[in-house]
Every structure is written in structure tokens, then in C-alpha cells.
PDB file of C-alpha atoms in Angstrom:
ATOM      1  CA  UNK A 199      34.742   6.124  19.442  1.00 50.00           C
ATOM      2  CA  UNK A 200      35.123   3.449  21.769  1.00 56.00           C
ATOM      3  CA  UNK A 201      31.490   0.888  20.790  1.00 58.00           C
ATOM      4  CA  UNK A 202      30.368  -0.787  24.133  1.00 57.00           C
ATOM      5  CA  UNK A 203      31.048  -4.663  24.127  1.00 58.00           C
ATOM      6  CA  UNK A 204      27.934  -6.744  22.786  1.00 55.00           C
ATOM      7  CA  UNK A 205      27.721  -8.560  26.286  1.00 55.00           C
ATOM      8  CA  UNK A 206      26.544  -5.249  28.106  1.00 54.00           C
ATOM      9  CA  UNK A 207      23.995  -4.583  25.356  1.00 55.00           C
ATOM     10  CA  UNK A 208      22.105  -7.474  26.252  1.00 56.00           C
ATOM     11  CA  UNK A 209      21.208  -6.427  29.387  1.00 58.00           C
ATOM     12  CA  UNK A 210      20.160  -2.746  28.298  1.00 65.00           C
ATOM     13  CA  UNK A 211      17.145  -4.628  26.661  1.00 71.00           C
ATOM     14  CA  UNK A 212      13.934  -4.610  28.560  1.00 76.00           C
ATOM     15  CA  UNK A 213      12.114  -7.709  28.589  1.00 84.00           C
ATOM     16  CA  UNK A 214       9.053  -7.783  26.738  1.00 89.00           C
ATOM     17  CA  UNK A 215       6.310  -7.539  28.615  1.00 94.00           C
ATOM     18  CA  UNK A 216       3.987 -10.338  30.087  1.00 94.00           C
ATOM     19  CA  UNK A 217       0.560 -11.225  28.886  1.00 96.00           C
ATOM     20  CA  UNK A 218      -1.259  -9.284  31.608  1.00 97.00           C
ATOM     21  CA  UNK A 219       0.884  -6.153  30.950  1.00 97.00           C
ATOM     22  CA  UNK A 220      -0.212  -6.504  27.701  1.00 98.00           C
ATOM     23  CA  UNK A 221      -3.737  -6.275  27.998  1.00 98.00           C
ATOM     24  CA  UNK A 222      -3.187  -3.557  30.485  1.00 98.00           C
ATOM     25  CA  UNK A 223      -1.527  -1.304  27.948  1.00 98.00           C
ATOM     26  CA  UNK A 224      -4.635  -2.325  25.299  1.00 98.00           C
ATOM     27  CA  UNK A 225      -6.874  -1.223  27.883  1.00 98.00           C
ATOM     28  CA  UNK A 226      -4.905   2.352  27.688  1.00 98.00           C
ATOM     29  CA  UNK A 227      -4.931   1.849  24.177  1.00 98.00           C
ATOM     30  CA  UNK A 228      -8.498   1.585  23.806  1.00 98.00           C
ATOM     31  CA  UNK A 229      -9.249   4.297  26.443  1.00 98.00           C
ATOM     32  CA  UNK A 230      -7.170   6.870  23.789  1.00 98.00           C
ATOM     33  CA  UNK A 231      -9.745   5.944  21.111  1.00 98.00           C
ATOM     34  CA  UNK A 232     -12.288   6.083  23.264  1.00 98.00           C
ATOM     35  CA  UNK A 233     -10.934   9.669  23.963  1.00 98.00           C
ATOM     36  CA  UNK A 234      -9.982  10.479  20.516  1.00 97.00           C
ATOM     37  CA  UNK A 235     -13.838   9.844  18.948  1.00 97.00           C
ATOM     38  CA  UNK A 236     -15.361  11.761  21.902  1.00 97.00           C
ATOM     39  CA  UNK A 237     -13.754  14.902  20.682  1.00 96.00           C
ATOM     40  CA  UNK A 238     -14.099  14.253  17.483  1.00 96.00           C
ATOM     41  CA  UNK A 239     -17.384  14.251  18.498  1.00 95.00           C
ATOM     42  CA  UNK A 240     -17.738  17.552  19.736  1.00 93.00           C
ATOM     43  CA  UNK A 241     -15.222  19.275  17.144  1.00 92.00           C
ATOM     44  CA  UNK A 242     -16.554  21.947  15.245  1.00 89.00           C
ATOM     45  CA  UNK A 243     -16.297  20.436  11.804  1.00 91.00           C
ATOM     46  CA  UNK A 244     -18.127  16.898  11.483  1.00 88.00           C
ATOM     47  CA  UNK A 245     -15.145  13.861  11.436  1.00 89.00           C
ATOM     48  CA  UNK A 246     -14.741  12.352   8.469  1.00 90.00           C
ATOM     49  CA  UNK A 247     -16.381   9.269   8.388  1.00 85.00           C
ATOM     50  CA  UNK A 248     -13.481   6.729   8.206  1.00 92.00           C
ATOM     51  CA  UNK A 249     -11.942   9.472  10.911  1.00 93.00           C
ATOM     52  CA  UNK A 250     -11.170   6.463  12.981  1.00 96.00           C
ATOM     53  CA  UNK A 251     -10.998   3.601  10.871  1.00 97.00           C
ATOM     54  CA  UNK A 252      -7.282   3.215  11.457  1.00 97.00           C
ATOM     55  CA  UNK A 253      -6.933   3.526  15.301  1.00 97.00           C
ATOM     56  CA  UNK A 254     -10.151   0.783  14.945  1.00 98.00           C
ATOM     57  CA  UNK A 255      -7.925  -1.916  13.004  1.00 98.00           C
ATOM     58  CA  UNK A 256      -5.250  -1.418  14.543  1.00 98.00           C
ATOM     59  CA  UNK A 257      -7.045  -2.002  17.913  1.00 98.00           C
ATOM     60  CA  UNK A 258      -8.308  -5.096  16.639  1.00 98.00           C
ATOM     61  CA  UNK A 259      -5.107  -6.669  15.702  1.00 98.00           C
ATOM     62  CA  UNK A 260      -3.595  -5.694  18.892  1.00 98.00           C
ATOM     63  CA  UNK A 261      -6.285  -7.619  20.597  1.00 98.00           C
ATOM     64  CA  UNK A 262      -6.155 -10.136  18.656  1.00 98.00           C
ATOM     65  CA  UNK A 263      -1.814 -10.128  19.250  1.00 98.00           C
ATOM     66  CA  UNK A 264      -2.908 -10.359  22.745  1.00 98.00           C
ATOM     67  CA  UNK A 265      -4.608 -13.565  22.336  1.00 97.00           C
ATOM     68  CA  UNK A 266      -1.750 -14.727  21.023  1.00 97.00           C
ATOM     69  CA  UNK A 267       0.622 -14.247  23.383  1.00 96.00           C
ATOM     70  CA  UNK A 268      -1.750 -15.764  26.215  1.00 96.00           C
ATOM     71  CA  UNK A 269      -2.085 -19.109  24.128  1.00 94.00           C
ATOM     72  CA  UNK A 270       1.645 -18.613  24.079  1.00 93.00           C
ATOM     73  CA  UNK A 271       1.719 -18.992  27.757  1.00 89.00           C
ATOM     74  CA  UNK A 272       0.435 -22.743  27.348  1.00 88.00           C
ATOM     75  CA  UNK A 273      -1.452 -22.043  30.734  1.00 87.00           C
ATOM     76  CA  UNK A 274      -4.005 -25.139  31.507  1.00 82.00           C
ATOM     77  CA  UNK A 275      -6.977 -24.726  30.030  1.00 82.00           C
ATOM     78  CA  UNK A 276      -9.859 -23.428  32.762  1.00 91.00           C
ATOM     79  CA  UNK A 277     -13.608 -22.195  32.788  1.00 94.00           C
ATOM     80  CA  UNK A 278     -11.732 -18.512  33.879  1.00 94.00           C
ATOM     81  CA  UNK A 279      -9.500 -18.466  31.108  1.00 94.00           C
ATOM     82  CA  UNK A 280     -11.516 -19.582  28.251  1.00 95.00           C
ATOM     83  CA  UNK A 281     -13.833 -17.325  28.917  1.00 96.00           C
ATOM     84  CA  UNK A 282     -11.104 -14.911  28.966  1.00 97.00           C
ATOM     85  CA  UNK A 283      -9.954 -15.231  25.292  1.00 97.00           C
ATOM     86  CA  UNK A 284     -13.987 -15.289  24.502  1.00 97.00           C
ATOM     87  CA  UNK A 285     -13.842 -11.840  25.452  1.00 98.00           C
ATOM     88  CA  UNK A 286     -10.607 -10.564  24.281  1.00 98.00           C
ATOM     89  CA  UNK A 287     -11.820 -12.123  20.821  1.00 98.00           C
ATOM     90  CA  UNK A 288     -15.355 -10.426  20.923  1.00 98.00           C
ATOM     91  CA  UNK A 289     -12.910  -6.445  21.812  1.00 98.00           C
ATOM     92  CA  UNK A 290     -11.512  -8.135  18.357  1.00 98.00           C
ATOM     93  CA  UNK A 291     -14.945  -8.178  16.334  1.00 98.00           C
ATOM     94  CA  UNK A 292     -16.377  -5.194  17.818  1.00 98.00           C
ATOM     95  CA  UNK A 293     -12.714  -3.323  17.058  1.00 98.00           C
ATOM     96  CA  UNK A 294     -12.894  -4.484  13.671  1.00 98.00           C
ATOM     97  CA  UNK A 295     -16.816  -3.893  13.043  1.00 98.00           C
ATOM     98  CA  UNK A 296     -16.454  -0.359  13.828  1.00 97.00           C
ATOM     99  CA  UNK A 297     -14.684   0.010  11.216  1.00 97.00           C
ATOM    100  CA  UNK A 298     -17.030   0.627   8.751  1.00 96.00           C
ATOM    101  CA  UNK A 299     -19.603   2.347  10.972  1.00 96.00           C
ATOM    102  CA  UNK A 300     -19.851   6.173  11.606  1.00 95.00           C
ATOM    103  CA  UNK A 301     -17.350   7.785  14.395  1.00 96.00           C
ATOM    104  CA  UNK A 302     -20.999   8.107  17.176  1.00 95.00           C
ATOM    105  CA  UNK A 303     -22.137   4.079  16.590  1.00 96.00           C
ATOM    106  CA  UNK A 304     -17.893   3.531  16.317  1.00 97.00           C
ATOM    107  CA  UNK A 305     -18.102   4.732  19.614  1.00 97.00           C
ATOM    108  CA  UNK A 306     -20.230   2.689  21.496  1.00 97.00           C
ATOM    109  CA  UNK A 307     -19.119  -0.470  20.211  1.00 97.00           C
ATOM    110  CA  UNK A 308     -16.190  -0.254  22.055  1.00 98.00           C
ATOM    111  CA  UNK A 309     -17.455   2.143  24.604  1.00 98.00           C
ATOM    112  CA  UNK A 310     -16.305  -0.973  27.390  1.00 98.00           C
ATOM    113  CA  UNK A 311     -13.371  -1.722  25.707  1.00 98.00           C
ATOM    114  CA  UNK A 312     -11.144  -0.506  28.820  1.00 98.00           C
ATOM    115  CA  UNK A 313     -13.308  -1.927  31.882  1.00 98.00           C
ATOM    116  CA  UNK A 314     -13.436  -5.580  29.616  1.00 98.00           C
ATOM    117  CA  UNK A 315      -9.470  -5.271  29.231  1.00 98.00           C
ATOM    118  CA  UNK A 316      -8.656  -4.996  32.669  1.00 98.00           C
ATOM    119  CA  UNK A 317     -11.251  -7.420  33.906  1.00 97.00           C
ATOM    120  CA  UNK A 318      -9.591 -10.100  31.436  1.00 98.00           C
ATOM    121  CA  UNK A 319      -6.004  -8.697  33.268  1.00 98.00           C
ATOM    122  CA  UNK A 320      -7.675  -9.308  36.542  1.00 97.00           C
ATOM    123  CA  UNK A 321      -8.630 -12.871  35.415  1.00 96.00           C
ATOM    124  CA  UNK A 322      -5.380 -14.410  33.468  1.00 95.00           C
ATOM    125  CA  UNK A 323      -2.959 -12.583  36.695  1.00 94.00           C
ATOM    126  CA  UNK A 324      -5.164 -14.859  38.588  1.00 92.00           C
ATOM    127  CA  UNK A 325      -4.831 -17.561  36.779  1.00 91.00           C
ATOM    128  CA  UNK A 326      -1.108 -17.719  35.710  1.00 89.00           C
ATOM    129  CA  UNK A 327      -0.396 -16.997  39.670  1.00 86.00           C
ATOM    130  CA  UNK A 328      -2.281 -20.248  40.522  1.00 83.00           C
ATOM    131  CA  UNK A 329      -0.108 -21.907  37.682  1.00 77.00           C
ATOM    132  CA  UNK A 330       2.880 -21.077  38.144  1.00 69.00           C
ATOM    133  CA  UNK A 331       3.111 -19.061  41.767  1.00 62.00           C
ATOM    134  CA  UNK A 332       6.939 -20.335  42.083  1.00 52.00           C
ATOM    135  CA  UNK A 333       7.479 -17.385  39.390  1.00 59.00           C
ATOM    136  CA  UNK A 334       4.421 -15.457  39.928  1.00 62.00           C
ATOM    137  CA  UNK A 335       5.795 -11.505  39.612  1.00 67.00           C
ATOM    138  CA  UNK A 336       6.916 -10.526  43.390  1.00 70.00           C
ATOM    139  CA  UNK A 337       3.959  -7.360  44.386  1.00 77.00           C
ATOM    140  CA  UNK A 338       5.616  -3.726  44.173  1.00 76.00           C
ATOM    141  CA  UNK A 339       5.884  -2.796  47.905  1.00 77.00           C
ATOM    142  CA  UNK A 340       5.676   0.745  47.007  1.00 76.00           C
ATOM    143  CA  UNK A 341       2.101  -0.033  46.864  1.00 89.00           C
ATOM    144  CA  UNK A 342      -1.365   0.422  49.715  1.00 93.00           C
ATOM    145  CA  UNK A 343      -4.303  -0.204  49.157  1.00 93.00           C
ATOM    146  CA  UNK A 344      -5.728   3.033  48.239  1.00 95.00           C
ATOM    147  CA  UNK A 345      -2.895   3.188  45.179  1.00 96.00           C
ATOM    148  CA  UNK A 346      -3.467  -0.372  44.125  1.00 95.00           C
ATOM    149  CA  UNK A 347      -7.319   1.121  44.126  1.00 96.00           C
ATOM    150  CA  UNK A 348      -6.227   4.192  41.838  1.00 98.00           C
ATOM    151  CA  UNK A 349      -3.934   2.388  39.473  1.00 98.00           C
ATOM    152  CA  UNK A 350      -6.810   0.223  38.476  1.00 98.00           C
ATOM    153  CA  UNK A 351      -9.331   2.863  38.389  1.00 98.00           C
ATOM    154  CA  UNK A 352      -6.778   4.618  36.419  1.00 98.00           C
ATOM    155  CA  UNK A 353      -6.121   1.396  34.155  1.00 98.00           C
ATOM    156  CA  UNK A 354      -9.860   1.400  33.442  1.00 98.00           C
ATOM    157  CA  UNK A 355     -10.315   5.075  32.149  1.00 98.00           C
ATOM    158  CA  UNK A 356     -12.095   6.262  34.429  1.00 98.00           C
ATOM    159  CA  UNK A 357      -9.776   9.248  36.176  1.00 98.00           C
ATOM    160  CA  UNK A 358      -8.751  12.110  34.358  1.00 98.00           C
ATOM    161  CA  UNK A 359      -7.434  16.253  35.748  1.00 98.00           C
ATOM    162  CA  UNK A 360      -8.285  19.591  35.429  1.00 95.00           C
ATOM    163  CA  UNK A 361      -7.467  22.766  37.725  1.00 92.00           C
ATOM    164  CA  UNK A 362      -9.370  25.419  38.370  1.00 87.00           C
ATOM    165  CA  UNK A 363      -9.069  29.185  39.701  1.00 86.00           C
ATOM    166  CA  UNK A 364      -5.423  27.788  39.884  1.00 87.00           C
ATOM    167  CA  UNK A 365      -6.591  24.712  41.980  1.00 93.00           C
ATOM    168  CA  UNK A 366      -6.248  20.735  40.922  1.00 96.00           C
ATOM    169  CA  UNK A 367      -8.674  18.351  41.209  1.00 94.00           C
ATOM    170  CA  UNK A 368      -9.908  14.830  40.029  1.00 97.00           C
ATOM    171  CA  UNK A 369     -12.898  13.490  38.297  1.00 96.00           C
ATOM    172  CA  UNK A 370     -13.243   9.541  38.456  1.00 96.00           C
ATOM    173  CA  UNK A 371     -16.185   7.070  39.629  1.00 94.00           C
ATOM    174  CA  UNK A 372     -16.882   5.022  43.083  1.00 94.00           C
ATOM    175  CA  UNK A 373     -14.306   4.376  44.473  1.00 94.00           C
ATOM    176  CA  UNK A 374     -12.819   8.314  44.583  1.00 96.00           C
ATOM    177  CA  UNK A 375      -9.133   8.876  43.260  1.00 97.00           C
ATOM    178  CA  UNK A 376      -8.170  11.970  45.515  1.00 97.00           C
ATOM    179  CA  UNK A 377      -5.757  14.822  43.614  1.00 97.00           C
ATOM    180  CA  UNK A 378      -3.497  14.027  46.514  1.00 97.00           C
ATOM    181  CA  UNK A 379      -3.338   9.873  45.549  1.00 97.00           C
ATOM    182  CA  UNK A 380      -2.545  11.092  42.130  1.00 98.00           C
ATOM    183  CA  UNK A 381       0.417  13.247  42.979  1.00 97.00           C
ATOM    184  CA  UNK A 382       1.848  10.103  44.807  1.00 97.00           C
ATOM    185  CA  UNK A 383       1.417   8.001  41.815  1.00 98.00           C
ATOM    186  CA  UNK A 384       3.231  10.581  39.377  1.00 98.00           C
ATOM    187  CA  UNK A 385       6.029  11.020  42.042  1.00 97.00           C
ATOM    188  CA  UNK A 386       6.598   7.019  41.635  1.00 96.00           C
ATOM    189  CA  UNK A 387       6.610   7.186  38.379  1.00 97.00           C
ATOM    190  CA  UNK A 388       3.635   5.703  37.800  1.00 97.00           C
ATOM    191  CA  UNK A 389       0.999   7.666  36.462  1.00 98.00           C
ATOM    192  CA  UNK A 390       1.299  11.086  34.179  1.00 98.00           C
ATOM    193  CA  UNK A 391      -1.486  13.238  32.920  1.00 98.00           C
ATOM    194  CA  UNK A 392      -2.050  13.646  28.830  1.00 98.00           C
ATOM    195  CA  UNK A 393      -2.931  17.410  28.553  1.00 97.00           C
ATOM    196  CA  UNK A 394      -6.379  18.252  27.189  1.00 96.00           C
ATOM    197  CA  UNK A 395      -7.101  14.326  25.523  1.00 97.00           C
ATOM    198  CA  UNK A 396     -10.262  13.843  27.356  1.00 98.00           C
ATOM    199  CA  UNK A 397     -13.235  14.826  26.818  1.00 96.00           C
ATOM    200  CA  UNK A 398     -14.658  18.168  28.484  1.00 96.00           C
ATOM    201  CA  UNK A 399     -17.138  17.453  32.019  1.00 92.00           C
ATOM    202  CA  UNK A 400     -19.984  19.461  30.412  1.00 91.00           C
ATOM    203  CA  UNK A 401     -20.727  21.217  26.825  1.00 89.00           C
ATOM    204  CA  UNK A 402     -18.854  23.905  25.909  1.00 88.00           C
ATOM    205  CA  UNK A 403     -16.384  23.001  29.070  1.00 91.00           C
ATOM    206  CA  UNK A 404     -12.573  22.540  28.587  1.00 94.00           C
ATOM    207  CA  UNK A 405     -11.093  19.123  27.703  1.00 96.00           C
ATOM    208  CA  UNK A 406      -9.867  17.165  30.462  1.00 97.00           C
ATOM    209  CA  UNK A 407      -6.227  16.158  31.192  1.00 98.00           C
ATOM    210  CA  UNK A 408      -6.847  11.734  30.555  1.00 98.00           C
ATOM    211  CA  UNK A 409      -4.693  10.290  33.527  1.00 98.00           C
ATOM    212  CA  UNK A 410      -2.632   6.917  32.314  1.00 98.00           C
ATOM    213  CA  UNK A 411      -0.773   4.766  33.816  1.00 98.00           C
ATOM    214  CA  UNK A 412       2.967   4.943  32.549  1.00 98.00           C
ATOM    215  CA  UNK A 413       5.396   1.768  31.178  1.00 97.00           C
ATOM    216  CA  UNK A 414       6.447   1.865  35.002  1.00 96.00           C
ATOM    217  CA  UNK A 415       2.943   1.814  36.436  1.00 97.00           C
ATOM    218  CA  UNK A 416       1.799  -1.042  34.361  1.00 98.00           C
ATOM    219  CA  UNK A 417       4.129  -3.553  35.364  1.00 95.00           C
ATOM    220  CA  UNK A 418       3.345  -2.090  38.950  1.00 95.00           C
ATOM    221  CA  UNK A 419       0.018  -2.931  38.449  1.00 96.00           C
ATOM    222  CA  UNK A 420       0.342  -6.142  36.707  1.00 95.00           C
ATOM    223  CA  UNK A 421       2.051  -7.575  40.192  1.00 93.00           C
ATOM    224  CA  UNK A 422      -0.596  -7.014  42.414  1.00 93.00           C
ATOM    225  CA  UNK A 423      -3.391  -6.824  40.494  1.00 93.00           C
ATOM    226  CA  UNK A 424      -4.887 -10.004  41.130  1.00 87.00           C
ATOM    227  CA  UNK A 425      -4.460  -9.627  45.130  1.00 75.00           C
ATOM    228  CA  UNK A 426      -7.835  -9.340  46.946  1.00 62.00           C
ATOM    229  CA  UNK A 427      -9.536  -7.017  47.515  1.00 52.00           C
ATOM    230  CA  UNK A 428      -9.023  -4.012  50.425  1.00 48.00           C
ATOM    231  CA  UNK A 429     -13.247  -3.733  50.727  1.00 43.00           C
ATOM    232  CA  UNK A 430     -16.137  -4.856  49.628  1.00 40.00           C
ATOM    233  CA  UNK A 431     -16.113  -3.996  46.528  1.00 41.00           C
ATOM    234  CA  UNK A 432     -14.365  -5.982  44.057  1.00 41.00           C
ATOM    235  CA  UNK A 433     -11.286  -5.189  41.939  1.00 42.00           C
ATOM    236  CA  UNK A 434     -11.973  -2.892  39.315  1.00 45.00           C
ATOM    237  CA  UNK A 435     -12.499  -4.648  36.234  1.00 45.00           C
ATOM    238  CA  UNK A 436     -12.933  -7.581  37.755  1.00 45.00           C
ATOM    239  CA  UNK A 437     -16.666  -8.481  36.825  1.00 46.00           C
ATOM    240  CA  UNK A 438     -17.192  -5.866  33.687  1.00 47.00           C
ATOM    241  CA  UNK A 439     -19.882  -5.073  32.192  1.00 51.00           C
ATOM    242  CA  UNK A 440     -21.685  -7.400  29.490  1.00 54.00           C
ATOM    243  CA  UNK A 441     -20.416  -6.548  25.595  1.00 61.00           C
ATOM    244  CA  UNK A 442     -22.629  -6.340  23.298  1.00 56.00           C
ATOM    245  CA  UNK A 443     -23.111  -9.333  21.867  1.00 52.00           C
ATOM    246  CA  UNK A 444     -21.849 -10.374  18.401  1.00 47.00           C
ATOM    247  CA  UNK A 445     -25.713 -10.551  17.402  1.00 54.00           C
ATOM    248  CA  UNK A 446     -26.491  -6.918  18.467  1.00 54.00           C
ATOM    249  CA  UNK A 447     -22.830  -5.511  16.820  1.00 55.00           C
ATOM    250  CA  UNK A 448     -24.274  -7.515  13.712  1.00 51.00           C
ATOM    251  CA  UNK A 449     -27.017  -5.580  13.821  1.00 55.00           C
ATOM    252  CA  UNK A 450     -25.663  -2.319  14.709  1.00 50.00           C
ATOM    253  CA  UNK A 451     -23.350  -2.779  11.524  1.00 53.00           C
ATOM    254  CA  UNK A 452     -25.843  -3.194   8.951  1.00 53.00           C
ATOM    255  CA  UNK A 453     -27.994  -0.287  10.265  1.00 52.00           C
TER     256      UNK A 453
END
């Protein structure tokens, strides 16, 4: 069997993710973690006290890696960039603190993490574009304002899908992500559903399908995430709700 030339193999290696893409992937990891904890909490058998520990520790490590990637960009320091790194350090601290807590309390500490990670991605993308506009990624021209909003809502962990009586539907926050929009994103290879991985909409109900960004969806959103909002609302995640302070987390840990 003939081996392909070494030169051709070099072009098959995908480029490493940008720091903004890493943050969007991190948001997805936190969403998956939270979903898994939600399902543990409603399972018939009570979860083991450390059922979430390895996942939480991995999130803490990956969050620290994202911080190192941002430092590796050597961007000029600004208040916005400093606050972004501080927020990520808070996320890493909360994920690490949750390792030693029971599942219910651990779930509270990472509840806002997906939104916070997306908010950090929004800020970082804007800071990067202002300083390196000549090398900034070109906006994905496949995306209209509705698509951009839907991708951002998905990245924040706000969108699930299900079906009833043969009809598919989505559940999301405002702004609503319609099933027609989701199908379009799926056709473009930008979004996908993970079956029965999200908690039910009501007690005793069936688990829902979590809508997630694909790798292509993460890249597409990263190219437009700092674009001005189309409506009166700011881009999802741009101003995430406050995370618990380090003191609050420590108090929770010492209960």
C-alpha cells in the first residue's frame, strides 16, 4: 500500500481552536456537566456523593487551560480583558470547589457557567478584533441575524428539543429559537441534538434533547459573536448574571 506524501498530511491537520472557540467549547462542556447532574438528581437511585467529581475537576482544568490560551495571545491589557480572565478564574474556582460537595449543591455552583463562558467569548472576540482586525476571522456569510441569535442561545445552553404526537418543537428562553431555525442550522451542519440528555420540562416527564453546536457551529459563531445585536437586547451572554463570589462559594463548601 502506497503511503501518502508527507507534505499532503500537513494540510489535513485542522488548525488549533482559537481562544474564543475554546471558550464556546467550554460553555458546551459546562452545559453537558449541568445536564448530567440534573439527570442524576431525578434518577430513581440517589447518586453517589462523588458521581460528579471527575467531570467537575476536568472542567476546572479545562477552564485554566482556556485562561492560558488567552494569555498566550499576548493581547494588550484592558479592563475588559482583565475582567474576562477574572471571571474565568471564578469559574475554575467554582468547578474545583464543587468536587467536594454533594450533587445538588455542586449543580448550583456551575448553574451560570455556560452563560458566563459565552459572555467571556463575546468580550474576548471584541478585544481581539479591535487589536488584530487585519487577521480577525471573516464573518460567516451563511448566517443572518436570526441564525446568529440562535447559535448564541444554543451556546448558552438555553435550547432543547423534543416531540409530541409526531410534532417536533423547541424550548428556549427569549429570544425564542424556532424549530424551523434549528432545522436550518442542522442542515448547514452548525447544530445537532443529543437525544434525551437534558432534564425533563416537568416532573415525571421525558428527558429532552439538548441542542448543541457542532465544531463547525462553534467556528461560525466565533466569527460573528462580537457583532452588534440586531435588536434591543444585547448579545446572549454578553452581560452574564453575576457568579457566586469566592467567599460565597467557600461558605457553601464549608456547610
